Coordinates of N, CA and C and ligand atoms in Angstrom, one line a residue:
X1 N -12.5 -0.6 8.3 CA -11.6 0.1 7.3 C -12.3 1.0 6.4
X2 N -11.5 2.4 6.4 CA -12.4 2.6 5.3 C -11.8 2.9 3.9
X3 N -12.1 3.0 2.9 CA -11.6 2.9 1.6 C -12.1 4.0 0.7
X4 N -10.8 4.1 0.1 CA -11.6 5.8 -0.9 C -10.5 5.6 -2.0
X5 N -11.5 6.2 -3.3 CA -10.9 5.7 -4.3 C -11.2 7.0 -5.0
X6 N -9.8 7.8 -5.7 CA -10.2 8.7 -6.0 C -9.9 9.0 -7.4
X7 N -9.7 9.8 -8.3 CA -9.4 9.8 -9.4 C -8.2 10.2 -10.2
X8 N -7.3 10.8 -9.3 CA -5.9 12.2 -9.5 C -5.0 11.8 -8.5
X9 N -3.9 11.8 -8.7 CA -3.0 12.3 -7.7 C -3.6 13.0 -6.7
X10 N -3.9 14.2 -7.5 CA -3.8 15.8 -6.7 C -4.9 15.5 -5.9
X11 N -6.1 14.6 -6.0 CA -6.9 14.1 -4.8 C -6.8 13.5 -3.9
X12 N -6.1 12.7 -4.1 CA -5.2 11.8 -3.1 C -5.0 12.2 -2.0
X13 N -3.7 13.4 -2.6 CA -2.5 13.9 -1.9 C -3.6 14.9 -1.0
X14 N -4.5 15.5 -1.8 CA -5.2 16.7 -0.2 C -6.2 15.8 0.0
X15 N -6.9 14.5 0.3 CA -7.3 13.9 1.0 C -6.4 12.8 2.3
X16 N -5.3 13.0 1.6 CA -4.1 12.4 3.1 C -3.6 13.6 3.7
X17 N -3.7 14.5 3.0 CA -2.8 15.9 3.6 C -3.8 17.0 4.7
X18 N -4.8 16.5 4.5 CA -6.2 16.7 5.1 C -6.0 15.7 6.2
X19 N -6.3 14.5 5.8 CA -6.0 13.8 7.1 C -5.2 13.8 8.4
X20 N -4.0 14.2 7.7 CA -2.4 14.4 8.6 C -2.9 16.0 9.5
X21 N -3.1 16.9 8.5 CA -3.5 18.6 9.1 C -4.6 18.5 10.2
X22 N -5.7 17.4 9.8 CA -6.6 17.8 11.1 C -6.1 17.2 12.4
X23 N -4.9 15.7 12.7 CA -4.3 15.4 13.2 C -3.5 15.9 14.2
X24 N -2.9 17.0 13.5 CA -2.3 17.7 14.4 C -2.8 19.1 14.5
X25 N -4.1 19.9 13.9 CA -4.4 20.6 14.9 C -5.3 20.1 15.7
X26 N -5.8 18.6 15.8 CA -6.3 18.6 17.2 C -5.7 18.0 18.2
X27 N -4.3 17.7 17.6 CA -3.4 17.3 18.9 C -2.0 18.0 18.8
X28 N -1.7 18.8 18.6 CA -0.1 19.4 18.4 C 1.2 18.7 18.4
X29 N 1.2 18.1 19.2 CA 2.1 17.2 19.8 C 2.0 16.1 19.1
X30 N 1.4 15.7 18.0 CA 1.1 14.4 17.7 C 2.4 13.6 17.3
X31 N 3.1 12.2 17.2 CA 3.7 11.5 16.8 C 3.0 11.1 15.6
X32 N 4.2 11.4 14.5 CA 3.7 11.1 13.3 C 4.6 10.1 12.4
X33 N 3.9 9.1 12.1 CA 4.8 7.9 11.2 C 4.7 8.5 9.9
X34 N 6.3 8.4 9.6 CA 6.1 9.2 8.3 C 6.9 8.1 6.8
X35 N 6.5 8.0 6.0 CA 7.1 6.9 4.9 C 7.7 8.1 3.8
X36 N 8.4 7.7 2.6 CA 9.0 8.1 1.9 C 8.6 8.0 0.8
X37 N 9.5 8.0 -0.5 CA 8.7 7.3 -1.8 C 8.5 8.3 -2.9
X38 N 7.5 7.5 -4.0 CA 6.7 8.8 -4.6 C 5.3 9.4 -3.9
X39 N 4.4 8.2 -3.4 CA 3.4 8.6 -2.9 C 3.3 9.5 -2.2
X40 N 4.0 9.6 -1.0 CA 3.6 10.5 -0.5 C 3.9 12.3 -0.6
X41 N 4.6 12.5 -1.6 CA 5.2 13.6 -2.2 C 4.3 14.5 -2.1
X42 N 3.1 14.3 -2.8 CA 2.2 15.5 -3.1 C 1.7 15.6 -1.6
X43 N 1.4 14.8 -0.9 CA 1.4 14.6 0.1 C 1.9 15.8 1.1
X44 N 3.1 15.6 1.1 CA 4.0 16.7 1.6 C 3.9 18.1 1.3
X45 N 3.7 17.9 -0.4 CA 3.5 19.6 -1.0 C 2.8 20.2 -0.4
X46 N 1.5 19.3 -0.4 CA 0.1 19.7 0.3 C 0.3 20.7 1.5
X47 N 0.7 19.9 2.5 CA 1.4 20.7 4.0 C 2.0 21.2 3.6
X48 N 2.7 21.4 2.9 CA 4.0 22.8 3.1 C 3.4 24.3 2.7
X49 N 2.2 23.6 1.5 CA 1.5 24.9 1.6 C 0.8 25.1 2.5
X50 N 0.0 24.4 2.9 CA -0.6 24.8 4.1 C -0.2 25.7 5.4
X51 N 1.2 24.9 5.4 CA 2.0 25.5 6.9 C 2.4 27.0 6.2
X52 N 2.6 26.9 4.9 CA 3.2 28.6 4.4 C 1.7 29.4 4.3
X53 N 0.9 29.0 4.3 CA 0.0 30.0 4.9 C -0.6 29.9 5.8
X54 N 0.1 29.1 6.8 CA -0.3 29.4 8.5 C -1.3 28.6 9.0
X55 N -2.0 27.6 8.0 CA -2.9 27.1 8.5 C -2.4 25.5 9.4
X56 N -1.1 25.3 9.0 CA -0.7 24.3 9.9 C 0.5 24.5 10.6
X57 N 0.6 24.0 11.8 CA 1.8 24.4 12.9 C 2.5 23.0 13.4
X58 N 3.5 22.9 12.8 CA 4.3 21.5 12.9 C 5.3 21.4 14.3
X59 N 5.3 22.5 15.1 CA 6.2 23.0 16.1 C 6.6 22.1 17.2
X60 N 5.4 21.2 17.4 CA 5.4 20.6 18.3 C 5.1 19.0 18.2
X61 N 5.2 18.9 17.0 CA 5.1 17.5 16.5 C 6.3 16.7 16.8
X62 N 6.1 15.7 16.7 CA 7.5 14.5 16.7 C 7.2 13.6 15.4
X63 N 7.9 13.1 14.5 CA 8.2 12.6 13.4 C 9.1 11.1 13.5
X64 N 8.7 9.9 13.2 CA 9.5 8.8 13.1 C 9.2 8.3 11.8
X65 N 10.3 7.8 10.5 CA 10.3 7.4 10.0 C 10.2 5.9 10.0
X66 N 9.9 5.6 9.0 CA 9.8 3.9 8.6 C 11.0 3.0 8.7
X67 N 11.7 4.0 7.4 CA 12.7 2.9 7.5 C 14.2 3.6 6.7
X68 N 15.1 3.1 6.7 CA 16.1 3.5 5.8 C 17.7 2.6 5.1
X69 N 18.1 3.0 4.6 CA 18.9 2.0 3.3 C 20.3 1.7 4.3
X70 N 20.5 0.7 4.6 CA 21.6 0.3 5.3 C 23.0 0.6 4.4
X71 N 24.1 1.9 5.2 CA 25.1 2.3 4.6 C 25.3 3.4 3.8
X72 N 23.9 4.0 4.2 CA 23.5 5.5 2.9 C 23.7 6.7 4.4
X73 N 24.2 7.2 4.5 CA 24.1 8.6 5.6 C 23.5 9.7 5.3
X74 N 22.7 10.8 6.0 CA 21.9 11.8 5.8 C 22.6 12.4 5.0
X75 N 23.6 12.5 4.8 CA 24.0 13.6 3.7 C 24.2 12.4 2.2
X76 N 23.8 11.8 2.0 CA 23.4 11.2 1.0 C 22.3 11.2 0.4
X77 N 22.3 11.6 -1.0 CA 21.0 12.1 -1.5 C 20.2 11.4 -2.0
X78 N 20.7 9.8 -1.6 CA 19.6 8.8 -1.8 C 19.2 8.4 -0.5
X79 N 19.9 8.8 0.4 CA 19.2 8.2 1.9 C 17.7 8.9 1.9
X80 N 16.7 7.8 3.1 CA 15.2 8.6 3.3 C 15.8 9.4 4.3
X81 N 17.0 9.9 5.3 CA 16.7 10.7 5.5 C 17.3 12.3 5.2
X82 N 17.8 12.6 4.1 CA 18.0 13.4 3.0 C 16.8 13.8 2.1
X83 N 15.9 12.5 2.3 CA 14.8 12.7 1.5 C 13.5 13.1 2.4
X84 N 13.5 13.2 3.7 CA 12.7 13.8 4.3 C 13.0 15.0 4.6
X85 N 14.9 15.2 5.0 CA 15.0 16.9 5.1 C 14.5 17.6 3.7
X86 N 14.6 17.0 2.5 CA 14.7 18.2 1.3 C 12.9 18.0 1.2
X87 N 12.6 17.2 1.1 CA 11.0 17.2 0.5 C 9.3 17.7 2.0
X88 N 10.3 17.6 3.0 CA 9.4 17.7 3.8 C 9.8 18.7 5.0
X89 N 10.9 18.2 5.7 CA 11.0 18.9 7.2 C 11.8 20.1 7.2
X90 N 12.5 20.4 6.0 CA 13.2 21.8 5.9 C 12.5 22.8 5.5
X91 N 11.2 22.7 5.2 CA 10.1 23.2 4.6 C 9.0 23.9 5.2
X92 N 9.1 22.9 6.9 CA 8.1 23.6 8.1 C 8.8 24.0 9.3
X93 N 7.9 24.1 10.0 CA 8.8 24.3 11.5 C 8.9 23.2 12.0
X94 N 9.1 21.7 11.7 CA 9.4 20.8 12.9 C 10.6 21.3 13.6
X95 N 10.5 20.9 14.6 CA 12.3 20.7 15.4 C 13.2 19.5 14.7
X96 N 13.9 20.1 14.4 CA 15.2 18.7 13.8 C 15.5 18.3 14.6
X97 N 15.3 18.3 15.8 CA 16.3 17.4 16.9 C 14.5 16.4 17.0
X98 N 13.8 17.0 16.7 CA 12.3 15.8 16.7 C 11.6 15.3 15.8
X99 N 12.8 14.7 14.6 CA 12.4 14.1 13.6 C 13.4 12.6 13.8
X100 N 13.0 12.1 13.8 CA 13.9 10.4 13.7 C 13.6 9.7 12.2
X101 N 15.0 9.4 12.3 CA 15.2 8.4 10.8 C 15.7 7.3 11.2
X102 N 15.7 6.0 11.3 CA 16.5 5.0 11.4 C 18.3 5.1 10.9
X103 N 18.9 4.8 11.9 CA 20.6 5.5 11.2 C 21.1 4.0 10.5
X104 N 20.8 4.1 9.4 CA 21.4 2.9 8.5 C 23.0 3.0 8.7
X105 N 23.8 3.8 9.2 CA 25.1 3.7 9.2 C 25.5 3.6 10.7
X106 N 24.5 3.3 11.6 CA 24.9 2.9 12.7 C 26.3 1.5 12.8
X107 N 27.5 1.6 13.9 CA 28.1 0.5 13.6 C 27.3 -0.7 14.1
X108 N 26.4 -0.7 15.1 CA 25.6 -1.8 15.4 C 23.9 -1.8 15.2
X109 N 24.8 -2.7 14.0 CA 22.8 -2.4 13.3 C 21.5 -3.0 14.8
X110 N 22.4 -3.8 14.9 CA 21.0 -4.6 16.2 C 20.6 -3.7 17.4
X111 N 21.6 -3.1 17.8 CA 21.5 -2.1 18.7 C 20.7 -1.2 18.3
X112 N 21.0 -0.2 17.1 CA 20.1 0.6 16.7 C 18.4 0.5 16.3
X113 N 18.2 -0.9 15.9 CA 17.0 -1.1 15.9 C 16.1 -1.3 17.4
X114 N 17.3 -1.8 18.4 CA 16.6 -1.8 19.7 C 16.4 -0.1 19.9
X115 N 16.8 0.5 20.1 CA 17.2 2.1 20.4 C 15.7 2.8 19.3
X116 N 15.3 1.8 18.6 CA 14.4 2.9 17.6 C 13.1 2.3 18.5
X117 N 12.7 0.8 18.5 CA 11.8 0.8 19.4 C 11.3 1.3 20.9
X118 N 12.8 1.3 21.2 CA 12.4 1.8 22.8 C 11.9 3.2 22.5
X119 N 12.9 4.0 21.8 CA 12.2 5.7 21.3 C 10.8 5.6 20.9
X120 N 10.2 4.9 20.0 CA 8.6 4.8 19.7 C 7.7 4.1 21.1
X121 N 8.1 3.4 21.9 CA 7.7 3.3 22.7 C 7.5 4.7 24.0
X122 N 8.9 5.4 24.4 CA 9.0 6.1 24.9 C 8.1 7.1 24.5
X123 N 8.3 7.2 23.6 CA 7.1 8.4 22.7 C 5.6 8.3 23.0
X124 N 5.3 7.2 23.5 CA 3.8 6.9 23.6 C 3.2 6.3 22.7
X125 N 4.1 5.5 21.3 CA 3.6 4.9 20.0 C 3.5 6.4 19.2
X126 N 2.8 5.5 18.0 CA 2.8 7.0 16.6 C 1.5 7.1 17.0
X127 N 0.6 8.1 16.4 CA -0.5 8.3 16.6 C -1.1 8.4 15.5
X128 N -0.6 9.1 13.8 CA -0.8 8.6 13.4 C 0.3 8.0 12.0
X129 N 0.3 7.0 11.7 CA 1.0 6.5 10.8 C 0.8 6.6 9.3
X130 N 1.3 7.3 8.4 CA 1.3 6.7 6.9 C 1.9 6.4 6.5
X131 N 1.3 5.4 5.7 CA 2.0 4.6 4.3 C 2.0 4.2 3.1
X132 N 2.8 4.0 2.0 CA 2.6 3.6 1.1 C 2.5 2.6 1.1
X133 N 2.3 1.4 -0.2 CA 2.4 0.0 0.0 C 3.5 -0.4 -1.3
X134 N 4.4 -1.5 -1.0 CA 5.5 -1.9 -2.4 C 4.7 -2.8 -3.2
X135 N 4.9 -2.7 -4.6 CA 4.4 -3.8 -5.7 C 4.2 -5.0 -5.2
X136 N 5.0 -5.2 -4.1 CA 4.8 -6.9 -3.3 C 4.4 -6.5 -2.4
X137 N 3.9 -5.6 -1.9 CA 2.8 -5.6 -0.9 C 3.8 -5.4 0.9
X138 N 4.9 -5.0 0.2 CA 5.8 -4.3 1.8 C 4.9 -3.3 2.0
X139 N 5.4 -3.1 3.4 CA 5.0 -1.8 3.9 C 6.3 -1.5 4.8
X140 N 6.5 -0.2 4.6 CA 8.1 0.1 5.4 C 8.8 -1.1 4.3
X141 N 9.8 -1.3 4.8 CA 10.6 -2.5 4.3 C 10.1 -3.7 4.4
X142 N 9.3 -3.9 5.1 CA 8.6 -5.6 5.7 C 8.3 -6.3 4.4
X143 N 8.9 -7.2 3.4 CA 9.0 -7.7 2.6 C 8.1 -9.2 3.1
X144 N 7.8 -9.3 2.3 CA 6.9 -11.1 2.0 C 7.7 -12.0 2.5
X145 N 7.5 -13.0 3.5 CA 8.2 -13.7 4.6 C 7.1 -14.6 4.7
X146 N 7.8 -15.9 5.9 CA 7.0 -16.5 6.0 C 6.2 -16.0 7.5
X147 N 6.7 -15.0 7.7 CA 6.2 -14.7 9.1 C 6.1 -13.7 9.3
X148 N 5.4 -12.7 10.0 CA 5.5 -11.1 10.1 C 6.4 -10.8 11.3
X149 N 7.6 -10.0 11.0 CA 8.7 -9.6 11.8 C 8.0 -8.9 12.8
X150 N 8.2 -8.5 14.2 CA 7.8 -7.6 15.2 C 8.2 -6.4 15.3
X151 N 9.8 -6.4 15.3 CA 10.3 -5.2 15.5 C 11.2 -5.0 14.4
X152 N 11.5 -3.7 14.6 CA 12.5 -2.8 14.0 C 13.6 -3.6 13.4
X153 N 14.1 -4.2 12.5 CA 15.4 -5.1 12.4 C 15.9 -4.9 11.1
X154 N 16.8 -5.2 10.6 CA 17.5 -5.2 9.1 C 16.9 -6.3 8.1
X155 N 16.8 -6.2 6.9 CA 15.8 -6.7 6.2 C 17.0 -6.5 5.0
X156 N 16.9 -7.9 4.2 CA 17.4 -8.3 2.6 C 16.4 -7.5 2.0
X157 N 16.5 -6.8 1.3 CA 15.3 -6.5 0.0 C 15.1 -7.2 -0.8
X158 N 14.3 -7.0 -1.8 CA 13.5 -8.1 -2.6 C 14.2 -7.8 -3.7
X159 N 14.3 -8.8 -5.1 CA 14.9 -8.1 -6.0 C 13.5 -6.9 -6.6
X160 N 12.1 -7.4 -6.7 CA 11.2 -6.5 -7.1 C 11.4 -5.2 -6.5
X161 N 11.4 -5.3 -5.5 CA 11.9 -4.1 -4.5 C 13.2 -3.1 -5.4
X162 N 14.3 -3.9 -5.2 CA 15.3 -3.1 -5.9 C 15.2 -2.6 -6.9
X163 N 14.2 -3.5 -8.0 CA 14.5 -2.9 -9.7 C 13.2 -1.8 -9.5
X164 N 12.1 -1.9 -8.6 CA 11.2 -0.4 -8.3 C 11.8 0.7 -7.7
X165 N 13.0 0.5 -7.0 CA 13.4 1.9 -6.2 C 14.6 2.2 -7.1
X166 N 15.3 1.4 -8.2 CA 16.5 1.7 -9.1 C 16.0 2.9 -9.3
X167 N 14.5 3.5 -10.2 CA 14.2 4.7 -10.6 C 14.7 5.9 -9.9
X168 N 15.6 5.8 -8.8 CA 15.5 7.5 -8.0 C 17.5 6.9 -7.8
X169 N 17.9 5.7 -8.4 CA 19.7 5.7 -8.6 C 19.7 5.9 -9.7
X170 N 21.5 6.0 -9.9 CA 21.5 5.8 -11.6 C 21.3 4.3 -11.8
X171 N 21.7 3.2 -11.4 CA 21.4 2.1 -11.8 C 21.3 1.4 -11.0
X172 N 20.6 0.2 -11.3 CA 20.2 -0.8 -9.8 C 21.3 -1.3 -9.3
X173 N 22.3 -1.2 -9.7 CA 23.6 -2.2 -8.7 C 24.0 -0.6 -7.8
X174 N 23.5 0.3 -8.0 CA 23.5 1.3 -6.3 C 22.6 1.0 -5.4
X175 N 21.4 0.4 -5.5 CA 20.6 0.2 -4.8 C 21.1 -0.4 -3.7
X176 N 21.5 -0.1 -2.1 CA 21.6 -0.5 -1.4 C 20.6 -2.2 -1.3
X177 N 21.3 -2.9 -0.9 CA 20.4 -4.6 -1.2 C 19.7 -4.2 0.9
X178 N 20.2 -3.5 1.9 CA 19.3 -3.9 2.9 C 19.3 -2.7 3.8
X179 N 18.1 -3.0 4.0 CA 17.6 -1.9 5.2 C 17.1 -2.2 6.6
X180 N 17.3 -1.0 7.1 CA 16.4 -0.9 8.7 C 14.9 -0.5 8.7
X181 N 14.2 -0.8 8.8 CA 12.7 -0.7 8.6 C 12.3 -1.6 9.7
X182 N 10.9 -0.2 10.6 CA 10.5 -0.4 11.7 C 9.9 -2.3 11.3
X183 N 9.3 -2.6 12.4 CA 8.5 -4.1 12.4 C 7.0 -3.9 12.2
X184 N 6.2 -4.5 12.3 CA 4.8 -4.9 12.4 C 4.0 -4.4 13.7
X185 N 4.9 -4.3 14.6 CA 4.9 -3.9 16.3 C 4.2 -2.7 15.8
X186 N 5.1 -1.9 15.9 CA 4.9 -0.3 15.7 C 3.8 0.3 14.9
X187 N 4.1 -0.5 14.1 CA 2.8 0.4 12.8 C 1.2 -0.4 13.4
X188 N 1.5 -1.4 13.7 CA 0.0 -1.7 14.2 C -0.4 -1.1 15.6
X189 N 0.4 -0.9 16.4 CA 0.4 -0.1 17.3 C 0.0 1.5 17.0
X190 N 0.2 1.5 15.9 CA -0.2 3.2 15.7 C -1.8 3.6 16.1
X191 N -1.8 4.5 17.1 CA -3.9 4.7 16.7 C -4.4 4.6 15.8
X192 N -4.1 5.7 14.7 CA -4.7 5.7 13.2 C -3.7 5.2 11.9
X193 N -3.8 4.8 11.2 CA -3.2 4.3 9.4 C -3.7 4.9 8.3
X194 N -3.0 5.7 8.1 CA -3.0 6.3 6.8 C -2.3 5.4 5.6
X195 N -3.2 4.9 4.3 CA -2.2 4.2 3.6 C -2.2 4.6 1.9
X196 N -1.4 5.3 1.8 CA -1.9 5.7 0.1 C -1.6 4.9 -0.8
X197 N -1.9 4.7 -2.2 CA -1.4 3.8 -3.0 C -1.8 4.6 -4.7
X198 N -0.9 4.7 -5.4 CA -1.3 5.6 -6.6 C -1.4 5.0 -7.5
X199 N -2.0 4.9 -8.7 CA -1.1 4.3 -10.3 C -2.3 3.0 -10.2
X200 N -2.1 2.9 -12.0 CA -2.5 1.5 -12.6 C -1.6 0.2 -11.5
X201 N -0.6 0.5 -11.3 CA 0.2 -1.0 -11.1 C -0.2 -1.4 -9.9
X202 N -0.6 -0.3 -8.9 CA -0.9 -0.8 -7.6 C -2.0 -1.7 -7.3
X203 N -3.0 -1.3 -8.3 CA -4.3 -1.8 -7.9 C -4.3 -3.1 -7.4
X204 N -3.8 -4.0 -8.3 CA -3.6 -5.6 -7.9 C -3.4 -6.2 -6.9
X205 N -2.2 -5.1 -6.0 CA -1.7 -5.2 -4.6 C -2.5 -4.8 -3.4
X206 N -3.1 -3.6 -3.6 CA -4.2 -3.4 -3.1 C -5.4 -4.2 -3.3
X207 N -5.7 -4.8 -4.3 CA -7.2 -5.8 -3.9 C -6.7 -6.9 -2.8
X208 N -5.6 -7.0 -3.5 CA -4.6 -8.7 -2.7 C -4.4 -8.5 -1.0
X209 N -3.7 -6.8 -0.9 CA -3.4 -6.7 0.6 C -5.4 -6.2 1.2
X210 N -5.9 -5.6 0.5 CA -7.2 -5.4 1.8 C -8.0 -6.6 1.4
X211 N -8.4 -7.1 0.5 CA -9.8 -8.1 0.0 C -9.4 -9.6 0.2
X212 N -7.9 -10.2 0.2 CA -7.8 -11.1 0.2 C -7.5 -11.5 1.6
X213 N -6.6 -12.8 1.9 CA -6.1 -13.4 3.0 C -5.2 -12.7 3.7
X214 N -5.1 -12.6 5.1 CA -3.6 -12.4 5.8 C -3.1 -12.8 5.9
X215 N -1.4 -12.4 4.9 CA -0.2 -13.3 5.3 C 0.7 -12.8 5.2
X216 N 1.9 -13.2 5.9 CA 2.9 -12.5 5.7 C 3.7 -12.8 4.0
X217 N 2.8 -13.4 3.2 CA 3.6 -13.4 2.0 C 3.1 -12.0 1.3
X218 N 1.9 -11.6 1.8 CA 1.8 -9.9 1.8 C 1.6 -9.0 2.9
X219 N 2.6 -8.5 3.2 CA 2.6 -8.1 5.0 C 1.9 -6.7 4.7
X220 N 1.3 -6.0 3.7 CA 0.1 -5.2 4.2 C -1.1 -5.4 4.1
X221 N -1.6 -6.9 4.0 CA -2.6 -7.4 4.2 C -2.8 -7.5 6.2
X222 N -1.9 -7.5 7.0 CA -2.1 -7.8 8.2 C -3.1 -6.4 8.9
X223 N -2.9 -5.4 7.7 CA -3.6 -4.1 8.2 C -5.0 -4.6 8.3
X224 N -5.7 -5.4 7.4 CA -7.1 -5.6 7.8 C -7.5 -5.4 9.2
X225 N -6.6 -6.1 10.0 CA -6.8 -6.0 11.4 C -6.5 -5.0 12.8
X226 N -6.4 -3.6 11.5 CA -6.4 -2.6 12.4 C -7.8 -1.6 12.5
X227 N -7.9 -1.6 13.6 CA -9.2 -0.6 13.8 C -9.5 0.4 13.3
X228 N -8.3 1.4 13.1 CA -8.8 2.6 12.3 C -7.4 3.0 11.0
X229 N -7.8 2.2 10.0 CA -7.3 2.6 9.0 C -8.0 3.0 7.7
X230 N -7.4 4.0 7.2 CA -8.1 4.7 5.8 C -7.0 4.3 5.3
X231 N -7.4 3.6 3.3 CA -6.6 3.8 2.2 C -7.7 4.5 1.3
X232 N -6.3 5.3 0.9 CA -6.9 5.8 -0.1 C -5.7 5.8 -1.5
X233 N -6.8 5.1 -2.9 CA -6.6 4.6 -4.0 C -7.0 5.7 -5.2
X234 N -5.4 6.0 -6.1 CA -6.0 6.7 -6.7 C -5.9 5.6 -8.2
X235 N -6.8 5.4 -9.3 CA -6.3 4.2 -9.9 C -5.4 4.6 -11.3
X236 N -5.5 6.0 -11.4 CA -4.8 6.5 -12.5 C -3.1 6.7 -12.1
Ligands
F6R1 C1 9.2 4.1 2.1 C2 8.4 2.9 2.4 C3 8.0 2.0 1.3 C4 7.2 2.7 0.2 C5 6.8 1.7 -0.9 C6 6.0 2.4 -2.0 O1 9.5 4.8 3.3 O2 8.2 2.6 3.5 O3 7.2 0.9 1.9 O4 6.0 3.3 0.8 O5 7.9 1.1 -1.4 O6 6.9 3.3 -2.6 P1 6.3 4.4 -3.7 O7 5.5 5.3 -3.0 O8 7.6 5.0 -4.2 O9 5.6 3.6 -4.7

C-alpha cells in the first residue's frame, strides 16, 4: 500500500488527477471506476483542465460508476448520474454511450445489478478504480455488515450515511434511504485503487480502515488486501 499524506485539497486532487492522467495516456482504452461525492471534485477539475489543454484524451476510455440512489433518474439533480454528466463527463470527450451508472430506476432492481456485473466483467474489470471512503468507512455504498457483499446489489443506507449526504438535499427526509452500489467483487478486482479521503473528520476512518483489523464492520478496511492501492490523505 502506499500512503500519502498531503496538506490541501488542491494537492490531493493533482496528485489523484495525476494518477488517473498517466492511466490513461498509457493505456487509452482504460476502464475507469469512477466514485462521486465531494472528494473527488477537484479531482475532476483537475482533468478537465488538463483535457482543455490537450494534455488528456478521454476518447477511448470506458467509465463505470460505483453506485447510485434507488428511484433518482439521470435527469435528477441529485442522482450520481447527473452528477457525473455536470461535474465530469460533459466536460471531456468521453463517449456517453461509454459511461455507465448503475440505473437506480430500473423496474428490476436484481436484474440490473446482475446486468452491471456481467458489463464489468465483459469489459475486462476496471483498471483503475477510485474512491472515496464514508465516515463509517463505506466504500461505494458497501455499508458496515456482518459480511462483505460480493456483488452489485441494493443496499439500506446507514442513518450516518444519510445525515452526511443530506448536505447536497434540502433536507434529510429527501435522501433517498437505498441504493445500487457495485459489491466487493469488482473493486477488488480492479488492477489499481485510487482512494482519496479529505478533512479533519476522515482521519479516524482512515487509521481504522488501513491500520486496523479487516472487517466488514469497516468494508474499506478489506482494501489492505489489495496489491496495488494508493490513498491519499489530505488532513486539513
Ligand atoms: C460515492 C461513493 C461514496 C463516497 C463517500 C465519501 O460514489 O461511492 O462511497 O465516496 O460517501 O463521500 P464524500 O467524498 O462526499 O465525503
Amino acid at each position: 500500500m502506499k500512503f500519502i499524506t498531503v496538506d490541501s485539497y488542491e494537492k490531493l486532487s493533482r496528485q489523484a488527477a495525476n494518477i488517473i492522467s498517466a492511466q490513461v495516456i498509457i493505456k487509452p482504452d482504460s476502464v475507469l471506476g469512477l466514485a462521486t461525492g465531494s472528494s473527488p471534485l477537484g479531482t475532476y477539475r483537475q482533468l478537465i483542465d488538463w483535457y482543455e489543454k490537450g494534455d488528456i484524451d478521454f476518447s477511448e476510455c470506458i467509465s463505470v460508476n460505483l453506485d447510485e440512489y434507488v428511484g433518482l433518474g439521470g435527469e435528477n439533480d441529485q442522482s450520481y448520474r447527473y452528477f457525473m454528466n455536470h461535474n465530469f463527463f460533459h466536460a471531456i470527450n468521453i463517449k456517453p454511450e461509454n459511461t455507465f451508472v448503475p440505473n437506480g430506476c430500473a423496474e428490476d432492481l436484481a436484474a440490473e445489478c446482475e446486468k452491471y456485473d456481467a458489463r464489468i466483467a465483459d469489459l475486462g474489470g476496471i483498471d483503475l478504480q477510485l474512491l472515496g471512503i464514508g465516515l463509517d468507512g463505506h466504500i461505494g455504498f458497501n455499508e458496515p455488515d456482518d459480511y462483505f457483499v460480493k456483488n452489485t446489489h441494493v443496499v439500506e443506507l446507514h442513518e450516518s450515511t444519510i445525515k452526511a449526504n443530506s448536505r447536497f438535499f434540502e433536507n434529510e427526509a429527501e435522501v433517498p434511504r437505498r441504493a445500487v452500489t457495485m459489491g466487493m467483487v469488482s473493486i477488488m478486482q480492479a488492477k489499481k485503487i485510487l482512494l482519496i479521503a479529505s478533512g479533519k473528520n476522515k482521519r479516524d476512518i482512515v487509521e481504522k480502515a488501513f491500520f486496523g483489523p479487516i472487517t466488514p464492520k469497516i468494508p474499506a478496511s478489506i482494501l489492505q488486501l489489495h496489491p496495488d492501492i494508493t490513498v491519499i490523505q489530505c488532513l486539513n
